[in-house]
PDB file of C-alpha atoms in Angstrom:
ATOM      1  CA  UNK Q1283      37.470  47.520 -53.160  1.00 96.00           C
ATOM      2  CA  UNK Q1284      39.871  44.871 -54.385  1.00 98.00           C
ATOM      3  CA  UNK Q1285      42.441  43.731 -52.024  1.00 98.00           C
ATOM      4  CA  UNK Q1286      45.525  41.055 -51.210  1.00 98.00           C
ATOM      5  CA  UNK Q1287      46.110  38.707 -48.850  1.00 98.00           C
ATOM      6  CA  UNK Q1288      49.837  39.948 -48.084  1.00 97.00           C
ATOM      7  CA  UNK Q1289      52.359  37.401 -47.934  1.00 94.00           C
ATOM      8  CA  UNK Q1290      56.394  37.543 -46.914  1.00 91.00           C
ATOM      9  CA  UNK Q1291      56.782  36.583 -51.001  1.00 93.00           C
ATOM     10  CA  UNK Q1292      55.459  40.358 -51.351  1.00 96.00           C
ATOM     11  CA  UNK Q1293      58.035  41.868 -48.918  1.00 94.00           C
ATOM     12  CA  UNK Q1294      60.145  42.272 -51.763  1.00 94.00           C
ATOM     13  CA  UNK Q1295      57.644  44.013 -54.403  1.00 96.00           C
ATOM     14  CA  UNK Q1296      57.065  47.469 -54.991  1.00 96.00           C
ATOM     15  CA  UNK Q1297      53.466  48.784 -53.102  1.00 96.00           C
ATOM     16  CA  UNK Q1298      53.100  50.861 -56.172  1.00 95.00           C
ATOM     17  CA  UNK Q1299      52.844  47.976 -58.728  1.00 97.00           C
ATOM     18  CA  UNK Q1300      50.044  46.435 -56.705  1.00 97.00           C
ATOM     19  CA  UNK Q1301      46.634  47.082 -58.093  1.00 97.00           C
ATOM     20  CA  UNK Q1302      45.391  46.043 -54.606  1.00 98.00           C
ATOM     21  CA  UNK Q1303      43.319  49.142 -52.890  1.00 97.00           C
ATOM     22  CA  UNK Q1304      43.687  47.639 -49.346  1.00 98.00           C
ATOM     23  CA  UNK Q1305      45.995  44.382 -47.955  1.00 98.00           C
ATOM     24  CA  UNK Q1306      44.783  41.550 -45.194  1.00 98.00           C
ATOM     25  CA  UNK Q1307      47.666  40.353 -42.765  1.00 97.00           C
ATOM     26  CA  UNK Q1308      47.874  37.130 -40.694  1.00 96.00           C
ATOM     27  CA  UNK Q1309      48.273  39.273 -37.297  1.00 96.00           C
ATOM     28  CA  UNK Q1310      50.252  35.714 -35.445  1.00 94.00           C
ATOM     29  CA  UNK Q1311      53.035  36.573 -37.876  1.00 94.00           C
ATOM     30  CA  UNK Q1312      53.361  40.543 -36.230  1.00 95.00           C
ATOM     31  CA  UNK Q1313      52.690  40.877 -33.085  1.00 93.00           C
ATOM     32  CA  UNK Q1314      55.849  40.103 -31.971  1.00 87.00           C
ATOM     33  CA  UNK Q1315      57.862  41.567 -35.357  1.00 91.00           C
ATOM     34  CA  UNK Q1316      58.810  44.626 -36.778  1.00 94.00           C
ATOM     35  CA  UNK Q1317      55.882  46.068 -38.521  1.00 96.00           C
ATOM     36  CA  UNK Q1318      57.677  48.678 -40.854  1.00 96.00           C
ATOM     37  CA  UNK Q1319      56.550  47.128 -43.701  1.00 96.00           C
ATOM     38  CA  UNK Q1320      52.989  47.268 -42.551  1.00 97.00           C
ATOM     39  CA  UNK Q1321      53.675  50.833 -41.959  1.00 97.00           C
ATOM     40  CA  UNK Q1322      54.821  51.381 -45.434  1.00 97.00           C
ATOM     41  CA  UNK Q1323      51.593  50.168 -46.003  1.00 97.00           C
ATOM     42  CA  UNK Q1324      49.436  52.685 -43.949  1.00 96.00           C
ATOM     43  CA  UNK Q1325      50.916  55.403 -45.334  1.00 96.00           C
ATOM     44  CA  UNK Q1326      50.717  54.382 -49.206  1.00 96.00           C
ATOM     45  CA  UNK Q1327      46.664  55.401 -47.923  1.00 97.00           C
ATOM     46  CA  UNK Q1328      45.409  51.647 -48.085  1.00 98.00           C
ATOM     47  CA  UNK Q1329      43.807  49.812 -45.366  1.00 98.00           C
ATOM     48  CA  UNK Q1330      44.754  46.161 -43.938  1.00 98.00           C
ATOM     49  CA  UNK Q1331      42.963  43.980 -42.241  1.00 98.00           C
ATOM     50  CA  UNK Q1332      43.486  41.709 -39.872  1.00 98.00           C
ATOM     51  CA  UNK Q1333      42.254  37.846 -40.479  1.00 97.00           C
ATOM     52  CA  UNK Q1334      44.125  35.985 -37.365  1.00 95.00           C
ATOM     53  CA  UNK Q1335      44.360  32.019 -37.350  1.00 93.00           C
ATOM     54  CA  UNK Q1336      44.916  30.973 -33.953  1.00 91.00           C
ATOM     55  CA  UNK Q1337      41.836  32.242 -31.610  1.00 94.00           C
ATOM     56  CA  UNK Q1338      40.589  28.714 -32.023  1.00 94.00           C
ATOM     57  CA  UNK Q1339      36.986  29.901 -31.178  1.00 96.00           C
ATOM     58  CA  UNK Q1340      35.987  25.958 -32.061  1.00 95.00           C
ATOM     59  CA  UNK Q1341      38.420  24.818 -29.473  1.00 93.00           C
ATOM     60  CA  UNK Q1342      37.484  23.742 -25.568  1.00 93.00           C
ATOM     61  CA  UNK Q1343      40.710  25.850 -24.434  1.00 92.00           C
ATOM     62  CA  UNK Q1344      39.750  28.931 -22.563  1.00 94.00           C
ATOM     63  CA  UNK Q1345      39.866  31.987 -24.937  1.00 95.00           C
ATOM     64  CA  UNK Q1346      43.231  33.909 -24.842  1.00 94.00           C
ATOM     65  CA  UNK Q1347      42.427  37.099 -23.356  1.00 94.00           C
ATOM     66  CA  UNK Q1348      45.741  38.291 -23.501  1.00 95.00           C
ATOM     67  CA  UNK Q1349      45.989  37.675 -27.047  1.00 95.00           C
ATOM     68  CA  UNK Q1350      43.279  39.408 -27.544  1.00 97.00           C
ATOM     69  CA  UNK Q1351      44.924  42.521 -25.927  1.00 96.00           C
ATOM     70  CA  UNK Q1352      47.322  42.009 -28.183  1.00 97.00           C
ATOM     71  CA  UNK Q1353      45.110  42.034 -31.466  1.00 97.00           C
ATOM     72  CA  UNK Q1354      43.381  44.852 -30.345  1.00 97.00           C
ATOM     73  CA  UNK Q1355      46.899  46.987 -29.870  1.00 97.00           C
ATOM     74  CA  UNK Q1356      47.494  46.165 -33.552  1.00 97.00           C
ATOM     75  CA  UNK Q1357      44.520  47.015 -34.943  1.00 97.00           C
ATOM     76  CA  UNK Q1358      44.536  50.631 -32.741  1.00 97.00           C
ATOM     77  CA  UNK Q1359      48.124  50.545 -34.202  1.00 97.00           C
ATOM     78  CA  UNK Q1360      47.152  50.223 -37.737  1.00 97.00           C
ATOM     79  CA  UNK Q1361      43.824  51.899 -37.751  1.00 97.00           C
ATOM     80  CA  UNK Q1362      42.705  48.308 -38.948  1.00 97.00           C
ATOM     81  CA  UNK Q1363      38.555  48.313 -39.574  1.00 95.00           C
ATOM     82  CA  UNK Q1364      38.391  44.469 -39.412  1.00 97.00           C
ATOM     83  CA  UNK Q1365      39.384  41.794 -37.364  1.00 98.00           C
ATOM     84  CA  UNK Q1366      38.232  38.240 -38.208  1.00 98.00           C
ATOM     85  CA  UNK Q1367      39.452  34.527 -37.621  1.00 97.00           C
ATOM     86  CA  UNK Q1368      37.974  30.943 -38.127  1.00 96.00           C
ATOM     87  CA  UNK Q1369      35.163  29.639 -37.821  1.00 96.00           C
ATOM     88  CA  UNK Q1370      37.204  25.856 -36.507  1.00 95.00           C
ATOM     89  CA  UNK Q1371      38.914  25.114 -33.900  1.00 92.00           C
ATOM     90  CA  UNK Q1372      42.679  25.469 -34.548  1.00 84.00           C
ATOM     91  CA  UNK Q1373      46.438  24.481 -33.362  1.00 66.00           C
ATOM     92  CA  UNK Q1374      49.234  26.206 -32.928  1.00 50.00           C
ATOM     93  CA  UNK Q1375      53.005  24.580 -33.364  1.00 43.00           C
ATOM     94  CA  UNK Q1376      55.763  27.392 -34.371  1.00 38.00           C
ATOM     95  CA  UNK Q1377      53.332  29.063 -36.780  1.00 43.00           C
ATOM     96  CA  UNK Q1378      52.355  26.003 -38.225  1.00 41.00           C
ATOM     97  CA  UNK Q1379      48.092  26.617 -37.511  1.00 51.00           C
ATOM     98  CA  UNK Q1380      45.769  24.028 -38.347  1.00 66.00           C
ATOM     99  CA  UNK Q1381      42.282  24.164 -38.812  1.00 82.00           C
ATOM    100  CA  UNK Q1382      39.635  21.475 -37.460  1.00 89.00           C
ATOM    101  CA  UNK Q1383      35.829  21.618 -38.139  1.00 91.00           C
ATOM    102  CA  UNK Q1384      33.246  22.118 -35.622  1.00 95.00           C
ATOM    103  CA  UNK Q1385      30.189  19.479 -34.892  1.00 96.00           C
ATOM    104  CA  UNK Q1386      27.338  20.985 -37.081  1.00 96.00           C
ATOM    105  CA  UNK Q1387      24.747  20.879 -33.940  1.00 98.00           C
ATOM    106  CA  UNK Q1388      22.744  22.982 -32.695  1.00 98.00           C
ATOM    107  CA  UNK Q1389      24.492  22.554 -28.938  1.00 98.00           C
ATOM    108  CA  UNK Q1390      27.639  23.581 -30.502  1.00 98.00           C
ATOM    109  CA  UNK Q1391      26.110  26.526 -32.472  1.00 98.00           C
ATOM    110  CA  UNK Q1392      25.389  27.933 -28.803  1.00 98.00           C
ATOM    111  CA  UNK Q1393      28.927  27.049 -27.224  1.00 98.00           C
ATOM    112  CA  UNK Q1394      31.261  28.803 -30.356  1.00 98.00           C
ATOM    113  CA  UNK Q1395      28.671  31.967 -30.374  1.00 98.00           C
ATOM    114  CA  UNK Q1396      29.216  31.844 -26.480  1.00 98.00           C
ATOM    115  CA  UNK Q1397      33.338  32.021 -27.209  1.00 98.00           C
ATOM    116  CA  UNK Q1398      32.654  34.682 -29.686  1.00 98.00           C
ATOM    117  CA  UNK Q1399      31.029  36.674 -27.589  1.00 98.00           C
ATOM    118  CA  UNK Q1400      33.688  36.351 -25.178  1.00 98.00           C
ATOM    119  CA  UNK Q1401      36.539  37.407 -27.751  1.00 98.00           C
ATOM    120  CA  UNK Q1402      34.002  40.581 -28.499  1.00 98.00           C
ATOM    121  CA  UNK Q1403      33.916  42.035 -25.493  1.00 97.00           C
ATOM    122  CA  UNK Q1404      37.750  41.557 -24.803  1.00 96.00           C
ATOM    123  CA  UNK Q1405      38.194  43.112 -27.611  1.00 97.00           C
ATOM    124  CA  UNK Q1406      35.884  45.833 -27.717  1.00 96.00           C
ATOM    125  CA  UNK Q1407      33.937  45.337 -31.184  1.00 97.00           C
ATOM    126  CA  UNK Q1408      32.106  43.351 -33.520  1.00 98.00           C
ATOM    127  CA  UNK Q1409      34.433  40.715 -35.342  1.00 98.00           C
ATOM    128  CA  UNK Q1410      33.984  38.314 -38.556  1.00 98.00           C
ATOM    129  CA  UNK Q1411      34.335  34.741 -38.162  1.00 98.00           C
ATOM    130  CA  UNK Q1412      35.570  32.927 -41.916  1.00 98.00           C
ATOM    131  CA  UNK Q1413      33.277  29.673 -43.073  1.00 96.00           C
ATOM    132  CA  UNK Q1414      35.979  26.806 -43.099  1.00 93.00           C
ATOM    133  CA  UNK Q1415      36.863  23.995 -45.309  1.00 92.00           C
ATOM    134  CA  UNK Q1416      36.787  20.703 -43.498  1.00 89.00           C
ATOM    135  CA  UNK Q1417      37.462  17.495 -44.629  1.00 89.00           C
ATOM    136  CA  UNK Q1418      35.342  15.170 -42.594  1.00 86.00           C
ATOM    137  CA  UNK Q1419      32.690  16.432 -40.323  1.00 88.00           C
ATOM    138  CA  UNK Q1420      29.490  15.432 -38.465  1.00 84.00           C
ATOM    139  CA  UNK Q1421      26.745  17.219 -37.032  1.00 89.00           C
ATOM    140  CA  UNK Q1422      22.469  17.528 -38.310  1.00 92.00           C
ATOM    141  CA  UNK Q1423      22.408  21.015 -39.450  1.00 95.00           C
ATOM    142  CA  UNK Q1424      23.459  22.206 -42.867  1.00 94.00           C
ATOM    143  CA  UNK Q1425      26.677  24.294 -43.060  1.00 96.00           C
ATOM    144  CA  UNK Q1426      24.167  27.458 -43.394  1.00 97.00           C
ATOM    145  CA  UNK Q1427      22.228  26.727 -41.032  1.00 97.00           C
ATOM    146  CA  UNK Q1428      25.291  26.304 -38.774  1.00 97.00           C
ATOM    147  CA  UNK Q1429      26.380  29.494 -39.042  1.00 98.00           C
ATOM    148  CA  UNK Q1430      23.516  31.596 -39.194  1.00 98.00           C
ATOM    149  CA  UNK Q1431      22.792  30.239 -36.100  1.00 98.00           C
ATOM    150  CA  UNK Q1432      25.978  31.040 -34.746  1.00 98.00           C
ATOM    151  CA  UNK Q1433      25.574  34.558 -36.285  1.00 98.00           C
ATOM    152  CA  UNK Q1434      21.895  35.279 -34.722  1.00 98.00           C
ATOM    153  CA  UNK Q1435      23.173  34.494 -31.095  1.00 98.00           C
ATOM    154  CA  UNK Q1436      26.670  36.209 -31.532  1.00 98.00           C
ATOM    155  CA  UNK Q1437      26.124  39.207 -32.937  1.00 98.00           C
ATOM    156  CA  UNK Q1438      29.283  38.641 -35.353  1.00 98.00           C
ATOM    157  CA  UNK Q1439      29.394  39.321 -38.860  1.00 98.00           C
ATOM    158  CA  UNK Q1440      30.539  36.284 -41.589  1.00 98.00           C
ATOM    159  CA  UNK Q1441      33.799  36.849 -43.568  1.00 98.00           C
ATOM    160  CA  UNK Q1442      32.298  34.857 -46.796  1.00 98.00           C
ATOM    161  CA  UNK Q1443      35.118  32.791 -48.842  1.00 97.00           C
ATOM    162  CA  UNK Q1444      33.922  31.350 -51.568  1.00 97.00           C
ATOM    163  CA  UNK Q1445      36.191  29.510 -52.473  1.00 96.00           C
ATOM    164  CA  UNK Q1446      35.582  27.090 -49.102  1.00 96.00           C
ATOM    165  CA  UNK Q1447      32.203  26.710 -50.153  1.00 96.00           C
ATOM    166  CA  UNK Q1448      33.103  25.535 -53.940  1.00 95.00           C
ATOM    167  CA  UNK Q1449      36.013  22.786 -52.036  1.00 95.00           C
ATOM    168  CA  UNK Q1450      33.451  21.755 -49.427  1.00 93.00           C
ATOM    169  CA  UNK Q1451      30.718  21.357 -52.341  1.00 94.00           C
ATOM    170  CA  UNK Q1452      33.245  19.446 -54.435  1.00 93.00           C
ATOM    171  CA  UNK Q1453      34.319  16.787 -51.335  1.00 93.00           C
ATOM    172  CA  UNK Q1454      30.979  16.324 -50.066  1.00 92.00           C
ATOM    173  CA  UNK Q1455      27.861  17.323 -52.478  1.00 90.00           C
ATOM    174  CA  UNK Q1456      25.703  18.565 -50.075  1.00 84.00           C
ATOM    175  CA  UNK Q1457      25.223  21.705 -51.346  1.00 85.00           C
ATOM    176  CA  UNK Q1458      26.139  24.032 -54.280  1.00 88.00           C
ATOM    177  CA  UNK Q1459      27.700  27.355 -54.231  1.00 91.00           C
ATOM    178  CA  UNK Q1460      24.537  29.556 -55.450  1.00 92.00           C
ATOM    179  CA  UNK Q1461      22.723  27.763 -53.016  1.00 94.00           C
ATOM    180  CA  UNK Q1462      24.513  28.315 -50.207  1.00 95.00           C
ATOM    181  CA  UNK Q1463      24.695  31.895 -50.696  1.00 94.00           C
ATOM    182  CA  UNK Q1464      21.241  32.310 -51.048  1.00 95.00           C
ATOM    183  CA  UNK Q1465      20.978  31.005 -47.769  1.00 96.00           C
ATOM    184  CA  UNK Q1466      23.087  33.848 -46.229  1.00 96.00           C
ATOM    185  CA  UNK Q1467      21.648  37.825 -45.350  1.00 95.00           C
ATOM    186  CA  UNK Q1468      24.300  39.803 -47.379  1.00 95.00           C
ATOM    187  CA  UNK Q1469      23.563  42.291 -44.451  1.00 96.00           C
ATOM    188  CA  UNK Q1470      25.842  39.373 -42.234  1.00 97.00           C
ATOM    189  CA  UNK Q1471      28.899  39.586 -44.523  1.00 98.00           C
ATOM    190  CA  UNK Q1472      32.011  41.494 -43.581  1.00 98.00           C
ATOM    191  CA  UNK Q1473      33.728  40.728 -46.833  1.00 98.00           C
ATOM    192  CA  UNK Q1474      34.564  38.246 -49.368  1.00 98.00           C
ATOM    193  CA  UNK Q1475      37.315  35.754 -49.444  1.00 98.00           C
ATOM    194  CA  UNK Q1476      38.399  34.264 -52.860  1.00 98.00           C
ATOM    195  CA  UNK Q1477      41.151  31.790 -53.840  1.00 96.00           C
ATOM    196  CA  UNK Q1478      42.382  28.496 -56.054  1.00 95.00           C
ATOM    197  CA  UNK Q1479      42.011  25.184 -55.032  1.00 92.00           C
ATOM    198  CA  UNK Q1480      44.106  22.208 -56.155  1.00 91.00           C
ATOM    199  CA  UNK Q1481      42.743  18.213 -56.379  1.00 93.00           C
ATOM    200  CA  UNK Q1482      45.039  15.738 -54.300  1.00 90.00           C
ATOM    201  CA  UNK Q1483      44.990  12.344 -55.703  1.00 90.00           C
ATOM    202  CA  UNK Q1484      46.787  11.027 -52.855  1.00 91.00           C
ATOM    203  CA  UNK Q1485      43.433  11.308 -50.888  1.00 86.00           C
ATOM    204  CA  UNK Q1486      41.455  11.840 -53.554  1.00 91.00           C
ATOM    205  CA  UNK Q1487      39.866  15.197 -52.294  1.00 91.00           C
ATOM    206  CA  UNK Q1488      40.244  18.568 -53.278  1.00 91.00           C
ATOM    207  CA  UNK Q1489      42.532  20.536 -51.134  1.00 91.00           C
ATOM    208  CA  UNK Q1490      41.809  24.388 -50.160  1.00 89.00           C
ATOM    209  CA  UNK Q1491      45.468  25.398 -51.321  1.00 91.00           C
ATOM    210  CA  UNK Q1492      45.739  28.385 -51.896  1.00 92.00           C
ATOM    211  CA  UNK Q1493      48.093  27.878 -54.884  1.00 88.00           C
ATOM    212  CA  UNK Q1494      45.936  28.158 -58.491  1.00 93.00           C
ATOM    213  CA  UNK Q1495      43.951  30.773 -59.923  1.00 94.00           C
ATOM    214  CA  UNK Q1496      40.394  31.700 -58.743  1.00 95.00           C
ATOM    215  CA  UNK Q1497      37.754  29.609 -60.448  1.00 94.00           C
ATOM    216  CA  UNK Q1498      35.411  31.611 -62.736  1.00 94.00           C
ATOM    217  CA  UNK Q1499      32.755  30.454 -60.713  1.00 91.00           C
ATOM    218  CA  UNK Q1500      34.178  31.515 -58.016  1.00 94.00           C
ATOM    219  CA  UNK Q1501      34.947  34.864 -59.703  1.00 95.00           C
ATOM    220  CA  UNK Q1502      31.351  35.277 -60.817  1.00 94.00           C
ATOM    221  CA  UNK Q1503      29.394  34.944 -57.686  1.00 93.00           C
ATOM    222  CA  UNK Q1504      32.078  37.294 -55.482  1.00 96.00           C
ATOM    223  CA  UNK Q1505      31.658  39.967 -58.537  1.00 96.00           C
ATOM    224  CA  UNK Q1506      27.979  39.299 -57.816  1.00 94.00           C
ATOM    225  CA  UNK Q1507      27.911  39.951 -54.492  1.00 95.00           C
ATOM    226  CA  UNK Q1508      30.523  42.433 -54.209  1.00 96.00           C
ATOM    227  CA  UNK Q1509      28.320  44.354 -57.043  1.00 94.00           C
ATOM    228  CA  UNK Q1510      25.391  44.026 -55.337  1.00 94.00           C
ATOM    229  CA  UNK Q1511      26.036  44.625 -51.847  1.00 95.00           C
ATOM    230  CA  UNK Q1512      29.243  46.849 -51.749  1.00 96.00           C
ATOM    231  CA  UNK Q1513      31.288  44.631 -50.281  1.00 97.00           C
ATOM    232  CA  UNK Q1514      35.350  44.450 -50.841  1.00 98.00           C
ATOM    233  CA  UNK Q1515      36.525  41.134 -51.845  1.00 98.00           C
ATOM    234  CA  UNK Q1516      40.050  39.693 -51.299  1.00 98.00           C
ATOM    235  CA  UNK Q1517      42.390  37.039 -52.962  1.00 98.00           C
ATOM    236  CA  UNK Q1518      44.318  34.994 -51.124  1.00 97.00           C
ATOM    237  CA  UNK Q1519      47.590  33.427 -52.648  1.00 96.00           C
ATOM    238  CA  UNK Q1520      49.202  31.779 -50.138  1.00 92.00           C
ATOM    239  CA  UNK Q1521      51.589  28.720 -51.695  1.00 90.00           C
ATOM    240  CA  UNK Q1522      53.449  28.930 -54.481  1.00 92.00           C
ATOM    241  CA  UNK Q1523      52.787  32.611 -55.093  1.00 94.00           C
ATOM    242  CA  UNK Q1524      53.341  33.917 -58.574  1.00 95.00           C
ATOM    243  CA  UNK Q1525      55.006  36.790 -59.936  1.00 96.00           C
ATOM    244  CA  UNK Q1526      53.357  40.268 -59.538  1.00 97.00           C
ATOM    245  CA  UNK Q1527      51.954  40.453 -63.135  1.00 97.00           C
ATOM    246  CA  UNK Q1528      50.121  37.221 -62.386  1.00 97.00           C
ATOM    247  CA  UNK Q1529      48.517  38.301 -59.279  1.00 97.00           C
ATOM    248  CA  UNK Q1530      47.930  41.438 -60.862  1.00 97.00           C
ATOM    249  CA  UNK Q1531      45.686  39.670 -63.346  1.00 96.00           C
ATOM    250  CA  UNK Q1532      43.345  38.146 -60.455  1.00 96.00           C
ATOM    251  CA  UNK Q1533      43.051  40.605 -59.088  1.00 97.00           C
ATOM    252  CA  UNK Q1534      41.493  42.915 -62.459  1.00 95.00           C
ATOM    253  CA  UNK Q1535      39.461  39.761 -63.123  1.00 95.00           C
ATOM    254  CA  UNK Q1536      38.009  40.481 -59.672  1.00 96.00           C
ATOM    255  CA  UNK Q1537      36.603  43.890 -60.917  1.00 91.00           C
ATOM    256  CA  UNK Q1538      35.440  42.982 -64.354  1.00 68.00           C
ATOM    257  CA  UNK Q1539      31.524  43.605 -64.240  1.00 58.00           C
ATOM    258  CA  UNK Q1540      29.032  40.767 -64.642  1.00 42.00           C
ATOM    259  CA  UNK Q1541      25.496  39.758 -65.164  1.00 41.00           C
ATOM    260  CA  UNK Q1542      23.701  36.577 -63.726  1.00 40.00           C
TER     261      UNK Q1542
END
């Protein structure tokens, strides 16, 4: 399946004109909201999921347990099949969430999978934990490496976005997209991420934005992968979000076949 990253620029658009076949929500923004439109949603017959931004399972503050209550309430609520967040630690200031990279060492490998673990059993299930963008990092293992670590001792399943992997690649050159995919178990993926990135000259980096059109790179490998494995992929479009025809158009470039 295709799906959308739903956005409060959508609240406004007709479900019907959306070629998406299932939605993923940002659970901070309704826990504490009125969840009609999600609702509308449900009963339309597609799926969301839920891909949360503030369990900070890279962080040294204890793991919110009553959150987690919380995110397990919505996802009974909505009949939700997947729950995911980072994999970073993250910050939390009136909705405002930040991401920070974790160490790439093996002694953090152990403490995150430990916190995962944790947020598993509070919750009651298996979750997905997103590869991040970071900006400057440290640590002896290779991103890959990192996580499949982390995956091994969890138990958790990866929530793959590409797109991270193509910004990372770009900053830093340590290693290229088909590369680091090959270095994955497609049995480990949850689902696929994809998204535009912009380049910043004030810092002269490329910046995981969330604001352009998905590379055809990045369109390529997801097809790929999705083709191969049966696995959904989603599109986030999360600044400056287009009109409906536009997203519309991502999204049917997401299910054009392709060879490699």
């Amino acid at each position: 399946m295709i799906g959308l990253g739903f956005r409060r620029e959508m609240l406004d658009w007709s479900l019907d004109a959306i070629t998406a076949e299932f939605f993923e929500v940002v659970p901070e923004n309704w826990i504490r909201r009125d969840r009609t439109p999600l609702h509308t949603i449900r009963h339309t017959g597609r799926p969301i999921y839920l891909h949360g931004v503030s369990l900070s399972l890279g962080g040294h503050a204890p793991i919110n347990t009553d959150f987690l209550h919380q995110i397990k309430t919505l996802m009974m609520e909505l009949e939700s099949p997947h729950y995911s967040d980072h994999l970073a630690a993250s910050g939390d200031a009136h909705q405002l969430y930040d991401l920070f990279p974790i160490p790439l060492t093996m002694q953090e490998a152990i403490r995150v999978s430990n916190r995962i673990i944790q947020a598993q059993d509070a919750l009651g299930c298996t979750i997905a934990v997103e590869n991040a963008t970071w900006y400057t990092n440290i640590g002896d293992m290779s991103e890959p490496e990192f996580i499949n670590e982390i995956l091994d001792r969890s138990g958790c399943q990866l929530l793959l976005d590409v797109n991270n992997i193509v910004v990372n690649e770009k900053n830093h050159h340590l290693i290229g997209l088909e590369r680091f995919v090959s270095q994955i178990d497609p049995m480990r993926i949850s689902y696929i991420h994809v998204a535009g990135h912009e380049y910043d000259e004030r810092f002269g980096m490329y910046i995981d934005t969330h604001s352009q059109p998905v590379e055809p790179a990045t369109q390529t490998i997801a097809r790929h992968l999705a083709q191969q494995h049966d696995l959904d992929i989603l599109l986030e479009w999360d600044n400056d979000v287009p009109d409906i025809n536009t997203i519309n158009q991502e999204l049917s470039c997401l299910r054009l076949s392709t060879t490699m």
